[in-house]
Amino acid sequence: GARDLVLSRWLWLVKWLLLIPHLVVLLFLWIAFAVLTLVAWFAILIAGRYPRAIFDINVGVLRWTWRVGFYGYSALGTDRYPPFTLADVPDYPAHLDVVYPQQLSRGLALVKWWLLALPHYLVVAFFLGGAATVEWRLGATGVVNIGSGLVGLLVFFAGIALLFTSHYPAGLFDAVLGMDRWAMRVAAYAALMTDVYPPFRLDQGGAE
């Protein structure tokens, strides 16, 4: 995520309203995401592969979610309204991609999303607030819920700084992006999109 150097002092106060169309779409996209992930789970158990068409759709849902979160209250990184698309938008300041796995472990598919990812769930719950799943927090409430979890608190402080100084402190942005990045890695792992265990590492800053 590339933070815009010029941000509105007050727009963040009404982004929750501007994001309503996206939240409606994301509600249905995340229902589809859950169903398609279940289909992919059976495919992995049978064939050891994640169906490419389903993978591309689910990556698109994560990508859309991240753009909305970056505009909204997961980062407040830009005032550019998010596009309505699953595809990557090269000139938008927020990007997300997951490398397609040629082969996936059948055994890991049985345990990684609930057992192996549990330590990460605890960390991400601290970052985002509550005990809800990573996907739901980012996909539905994380983009509008100011003050929930450490990310929400830091983003709220950033909003206050914008309101009174028109400046988003770079250190705050870097910390928020590190936590958002951690959460999205865990989301991809829990959604069976990779067998690579997410690192316990806070990679701060806009680019990785």
mmCIF file of C-alpha atoms in Angstrom:
data_model
loop_
_atom_site.group_PDB
_atom_site.id
_atom_site.type_symbol
_atom_site.label_atom_id
_atom_site.label_comp_id
_atom_site.label_asym_id
_atom_site.label_seq_id
_atom_site.Cartn_x
_atom_site.Cartn_y
_atom_site.Cartn_z
ATOM 1 C CA GLY A 1 0.000 0.000 0.000
ATOM 2 C CA ALA A 2 1.343 3.408 -1.015
ATOM 3 C CA ARG A 3 0.102 6.179 1.246
ATOM 4 C CA ASP A 4 -1.133 9.259 -0.566
ATOM 5 C CA LEU A 5 0.948 12.249 0.463
ATOM 6 C CA VAL A 6 -2.076 14.552 0.297
ATOM 7 C CA LEU A 7 -5.160 13.393 2.212
ATOM 8 C CA SER A 8 -8.366 15.212 3.115
ATOM 9 C CA ARG A 9 -8.643 16.437 6.693
ATOM 10 C CA TRP A 10 -12.289 15.443 7.043
ATOM 11 C CA LEU A 11 -13.167 12.816 4.415
ATOM 12 C CA TRP A 12 -12.310 9.951 6.777
ATOM 13 C CA LEU A 13 -15.256 11.015 8.957
ATOM 14 C CA VAL A 14 -17.752 10.031 6.246
ATOM 15 C CA LYS A 15 -15.994 7.146 4.516
ATOM 16 C CA TRP A 16 -18.208 4.704 6.418
ATOM 17 C CA LEU A 17 -21.133 6.135 4.446
ATOM 18 C CA LEU A 18 -19.302 6.194 1.108
ATOM 19 C CA LEU A 19 -18.307 2.552 1.562
ATOM 20 C CA ILE A 20 -21.854 1.216 1.934
ATOM 21 C CA PRO A 21 -22.097 0.122 -1.752
ATOM 22 C CA HIS A 22 -18.823 -1.787 -1.389
ATOM 23 C CA LEU A 23 -19.937 -3.410 1.858
ATOM 24 C CA VAL A 24 -23.111 -4.668 0.231
ATOM 25 C CA VAL A 25 -21.136 -6.189 -2.628
ATOM 26 C CA LEU A 26 -18.519 -7.619 -0.254
ATOM 27 C CA LEU A 27 -21.224 -9.300 1.807
ATOM 28 C CA PHE A 28 -22.226 -11.395 -1.204
ATOM 29 C CA LEU A 29 -18.620 -11.859 -2.318
ATOM 30 C CA TRP A 30 -17.665 -13.287 1.068
ATOM 31 C CA ILE A 31 -20.608 -15.677 1.000
ATOM 32 C CA ALA A 32 -19.333 -16.851 -2.386
ATOM 33 C CA PHE A 33 -15.790 -16.958 -0.981
ATOM 34 C CA ALA A 34 -16.882 -19.301 1.818
ATOM 35 C CA VAL A 35 -18.740 -21.620 -0.561
ATOM 36 C CA LEU A 36 -15.892 -21.694 -3.083
ATOM 37 C CA THR A 37 -13.336 -22.336 -0.341
ATOM 38 C CA LEU A 38 -15.343 -25.378 0.737
ATOM 39 C CA VAL A 39 -15.364 -26.627 -2.870
ATOM 40 C CA ALA A 40 -11.612 -26.012 -3.074
ATOM 41 C CA TRP A 41 -11.114 -27.938 0.186
ATOM 42 C CA PHE A 42 -12.717 -31.036 -1.311
ATOM 43 C CA ALA A 43 -10.667 -30.594 -4.492
ATOM 44 C CA ILE A 44 -7.451 -30.416 -2.452
ATOM 45 C CA LEU A 45 -8.394 -33.545 -0.497
ATOM 46 C CA ILE A 46 -9.124 -35.442 -3.712
ATOM 47 C CA ALA A 47 -6.558 -34.097 -6.156
ATOM 48 C CA GLY A 48 -4.078 -32.098 -4.093
ATOM 49 C CA ARG A 49 -4.765 -28.997 -6.173
ATOM 50 C CA TYR A 50 -6.675 -25.769 -5.705
ATOM 51 C CA PRO A 51 -8.887 -25.247 -8.794
ATOM 52 C CA ARG A 52 -7.344 -22.308 -10.646
ATOM 53 C CA ALA A 53 -10.633 -20.606 -11.533
ATOM 54 C CA ILE A 54 -11.770 -20.683 -7.894
ATOM 55 C CA PHE A 55 -8.330 -19.512 -6.755
ATOM 56 C CA ASP A 56 -8.440 -16.477 -9.045
ATOM 57 C CA ILE A 57 -11.913 -15.518 -7.814
ATOM 58 C CA ASN A 58 -10.947 -15.859 -4.148
ATOM 59 C CA VAL A 59 -7.757 -13.861 -4.620
ATOM 60 C CA GLY A 60 -9.932 -11.222 -6.252
ATOM 61 C CA VAL A 61 -12.190 -11.125 -3.197
ATOM 62 C CA LEU A 62 -9.179 -10.656 -0.917
ATOM 63 C CA ARG A 63 -7.834 -7.994 -3.265
ATOM 64 C CA TRP A 64 -11.165 -6.118 -3.355
ATOM 65 C CA THR A 65 -11.406 -6.362 0.421
ATOM 66 C CA TRP A 66 -7.912 -4.977 0.868
ATOM 67 C CA ARG A 67 -8.541 -2.021 -1.430
ATOM 68 C CA VAL A 68 -11.708 -1.159 0.502
ATOM 69 C CA GLY A 69 -9.867 -1.543 3.807
ATOM 70 C CA PHE A 70 -6.985 0.606 2.581
ATOM 71 C CA TYR A 71 -9.408 3.372 1.605
ATOM 72 C CA GLY A 72 -11.444 2.836 4.753
ATOM 73 C CA TYR A 73 -10.644 2.193 8.356
ATOM 74 C CA SER A 74 -8.057 -0.539 7.992
ATOM 75 C CA ALA A 75 -5.512 2.080 6.880
ATOM 76 C CA LEU A 76 -6.996 5.406 5.647
ATOM 77 C CA GLY A 77 -4.156 5.290 3.139
ATOM 78 C CA THR A 78 -5.884 6.973 0.211
ATOM 79 C CA ASP A 79 -8.841 9.159 -0.707
ATOM 80 C CA ARG A 80 -9.174 7.509 -4.123
ATOM 81 C CA TYR A 81 -12.443 5.589 -4.164
ATOM 82 C CA PRO A 82 -11.882 1.830 -4.602
ATOM 83 C CA PRO A 83 -12.813 0.323 -7.981
ATOM 84 C CA PHE A 84 -15.538 -2.323 -8.214
ATOM 85 C CA THR A 85 -13.444 -5.165 -9.623
ATOM 86 C CA LEU A 86 -11.768 -8.421 -8.600
ATOM 87 C CA ALA A 87 -8.808 -7.672 -10.855
ATOM 88 C CA ASP A 88 -5.668 -5.839 -9.853
ATOM 89 C CA VAL A 89 -5.749 -2.150 -10.750
ATOM 90 C CA PRO A 90 -2.165 -1.075 -11.503
ATOM 91 C CA ASP A 91 -2.641 2.612 -10.772
ATOM 92 C CA TYR A 92 -4.527 2.121 -7.483
ATOM 93 C CA PRO A 93 -2.274 2.611 -4.430
ATOM 94 C CA ALA A 94 -3.172 -0.715 -2.755
ATOM 95 C CA HIS A 95 -2.285 -4.134 -4.187
ATOM 96 C CA LEU A 96 -2.560 -7.758 -3.109
ATOM 97 C CA ASP A 97 -1.534 -10.979 -4.803
ATOM 98 C CA VAL A 98 -1.171 -14.633 -3.837
ATOM 99 C CA VAL A 99 1.095 -16.960 -5.811
ATOM 100 C CA TYR A 100 -0.867 -19.882 -7.240
ATOM 101 C CA PRO A 101 0.303 -23.195 -5.695
ATOM 102 C CA GLN A 102 0.839 -26.009 -8.191
ATOM 103 C CA GLN A 103 0.370 -28.616 -5.456
ATOM 104 C CA LEU A 104 -1.082 -28.561 -1.950
ATOM 105 C CA SER A 105 -0.853 -31.033 0.922
ATOM 106 C CA ARG A 106 -3.990 -33.079 1.540
ATOM 107 C CA GLY A 107 -3.043 -33.589 5.177
ATOM 108 C CA LEU A 108 -2.449 -29.906 5.885
ATOM 109 C CA ALA A 109 -5.819 -29.057 4.383
ATOM 110 C CA LEU A 110 -7.402 -30.937 7.282
ATOM 111 C CA VAL A 111 -5.697 -29.029 10.064
ATOM 112 C CA LYS A 112 -4.092 -25.772 8.981
ATOM 113 C CA TRP A 113 -7.202 -23.582 8.914
ATOM 114 C CA TRP A 114 -8.306 -24.397 12.479
ATOM 115 C CA LEU A 115 -5.332 -25.860 14.376
ATOM 116 C CA LEU A 116 -2.096 -24.628 12.831
ATOM 117 C CA ALA A 117 -3.408 -21.116 12.287
ATOM 118 C CA LEU A 118 -4.686 -20.774 15.868
ATOM 119 C CA PRO A 119 -1.636 -18.859 17.200
ATOM 120 C CA HIS A 120 -1.995 -16.404 14.338
ATOM 121 C CA TYR A 121 -5.710 -15.997 15.036
ATOM 122 C CA LEU A 122 -4.832 -14.821 18.544
ATOM 123 C CA VAL A 123 -2.357 -12.269 17.204
ATOM 124 C CA VAL A 124 -4.737 -11.028 14.517
ATOM 125 C CA ALA A 125 -7.594 -10.794 17.036
ATOM 126 C CA PHE A 126 -5.372 -8.421 19.030
ATOM 127 C CA PHE A 127 -4.608 -6.410 15.895
ATOM 128 C CA LEU A 128 -8.170 -6.229 14.596
ATOM 129 C CA GLY A 129 -10.226 -6.686 17.746
ATOM 130 C CA GLY A 130 -12.619 -9.419 18.784
ATOM 131 C CA ALA A 131 -12.439 -13.142 18.202
ATOM 132 C CA ALA A 132 -14.027 -13.228 14.755
ATOM 133 C CA THR A 133 -12.262 -14.841 11.843
ATOM 134 C CA VAL A 134 -9.628 -12.940 9.893
ATOM 135 C CA GLU A 135 -11.664 -13.013 6.711
ATOM 136 C CA TRP A 136 -14.836 -11.644 8.263
ATOM 137 C CA ARG A 137 -13.072 -8.923 10.200
ATOM 138 C CA LEU A 138 -11.362 -7.621 7.086
ATOM 139 C CA GLY A 139 -14.185 -8.320 4.702
ATOM 140 C CA ALA A 140 -17.136 -6.924 6.560
ATOM 141 C CA THR A 141 -16.408 -4.952 9.703
ATOM 142 C CA GLY A 142 -12.711 -4.110 9.647
ATOM 143 C CA VAL A 143 -13.257 -1.445 6.989
ATOM 144 C CA VAL A 144 -15.833 0.494 8.994
ATOM 145 C CA ASN A 145 -15.127 -0.211 12.651
ATOM 146 C CA ILE A 146 -13.011 2.558 14.141
ATOM 147 C CA GLY A 147 -11.500 1.837 17.539
ATOM 148 C CA SER A 148 -11.701 -1.950 17.436
ATOM 149 C CA GLY A 149 -8.349 -3.543 18.111
ATOM 150 C CA LEU A 150 -4.912 -2.012 17.800
ATOM 151 C CA VAL A 151 -5.323 -1.259 14.081
ATOM 152 C CA GLY A 152 -8.576 0.588 14.696
ATOM 153 C CA LEU A 153 -6.996 2.597 17.512
ATOM 154 C CA LEU A 154 -3.960 3.598 15.452
ATOM 155 C CA VAL A 155 -6.118 4.483 12.444
ATOM 156 C CA PHE A 156 -8.309 6.618 14.706
ATOM 157 C CA PHE A 157 -5.197 8.468 15.920
ATOM 158 C CA ALA A 158 -4.174 8.929 12.288
ATOM 159 C CA GLY A 159 -7.606 10.387 11.534
ATOM 160 C CA ILE A 160 -7.306 12.831 14.421
ATOM 161 C CA ALA A 161 -3.850 13.836 13.166
ATOM 162 C CA LEU A 162 -5.289 14.409 9.699
ATOM 163 C CA LEU A 163 -8.160 16.467 11.094
ATOM 164 C CA PHE A 164 -5.927 18.873 12.998
ATOM 165 C CA THR A 165 -2.646 18.843 11.046
ATOM 166 C CA SER A 166 -3.566 17.437 7.575
ATOM 167 C CA HIS A 167 -0.644 15.047 8.080
ATOM 168 C CA TYR A 168 -0.688 11.235 8.422
ATOM 169 C CA PRO A 169 2.314 10.262 10.592
ATOM 170 C CA ALA A 170 4.526 7.914 8.571
ATOM 171 C CA GLY A 171 5.310 5.758 11.606
ATOM 172 C CA LEU A 172 1.625 5.135 12.256
ATOM 173 C CA PHE A 173 1.040 4.201 8.643
ATOM 174 C CA ASP A 174 3.973 1.782 8.599
ATOM 175 C CA ALA A 175 2.777 0.041 11.762
ATOM 176 C CA VAL A 176 -0.813 -0.233 10.503
ATOM 177 C CA LEU A 177 0.331 -1.675 7.164
ATOM 178 C CA GLY A 178 2.469 -4.236 8.948
ATOM 179 C CA MET A 179 -0.497 -5.488 10.949
ATOM 180 C CA ASP A 180 -2.817 -5.437 7.942
ATOM 181 C CA ARG A 181 -0.247 -7.403 5.948
ATOM 182 C CA TRP A 182 0.065 -9.983 8.730
ATOM 183 C CA ALA A 183 -3.720 -10.408 8.805
ATOM 184 C CA MET A 184 -4.003 -10.862 5.040
ATOM 185 C CA ARG A 185 -1.245 -13.500 5.045
ATOM 186 C CA VAL A 186 -3.164 -15.426 7.681
ATOM 187 C CA ALA A 187 -6.388 -15.038 5.694
ATOM 188 C CA ALA A 188 -4.751 -16.578 2.612
ATOM 189 C CA TYR A 189 -3.298 -19.442 4.665
ATOM 190 C CA ALA A 190 -6.580 -20.139 6.468
ATOM 191 C CA ALA A 191 -8.395 -20.103 3.115
ATOM 192 C CA LEU A 192 -6.125 -22.969 1.979
ATOM 193 C CA MET A 193 -4.461 -20.851 -0.711
ATOM 194 C CA THR A 194 -0.940 -21.742 0.370
ATOM 195 C CA ASP A 195 0.886 -24.318 2.486
ATOM 196 C CA VAL A 196 3.568 -21.801 3.435
ATOM 197 C CA TYR A 197 3.096 -21.014 7.114
ATOM 198 C CA PRO A 198 2.725 -17.261 7.740
ATOM 199 C CA PRO A 199 5.775 -15.774 9.433
ATOM 200 C CA PHE A 200 5.481 -14.247 12.885
ATOM 201 C CA ARG A 201 6.921 -11.037 11.554
ATOM 202 C CA LEU A 202 5.679 -7.464 11.421
ATOM 203 C CA ASP A 203 6.834 -6.262 8.017
ATOM 204 C CA GLN A 204 6.120 -2.573 8.356
ATOM 205 C CA GLY A 205 5.966 -0.004 5.583
ATOM 206 C CA GLY A 206 4.073 0.370 2.364
ATOM 207 C CA ALA A 207 6.005 -2.038 0.159
ATOM 208 C CA GLU A 208 7.044 -5.632 0.750
#
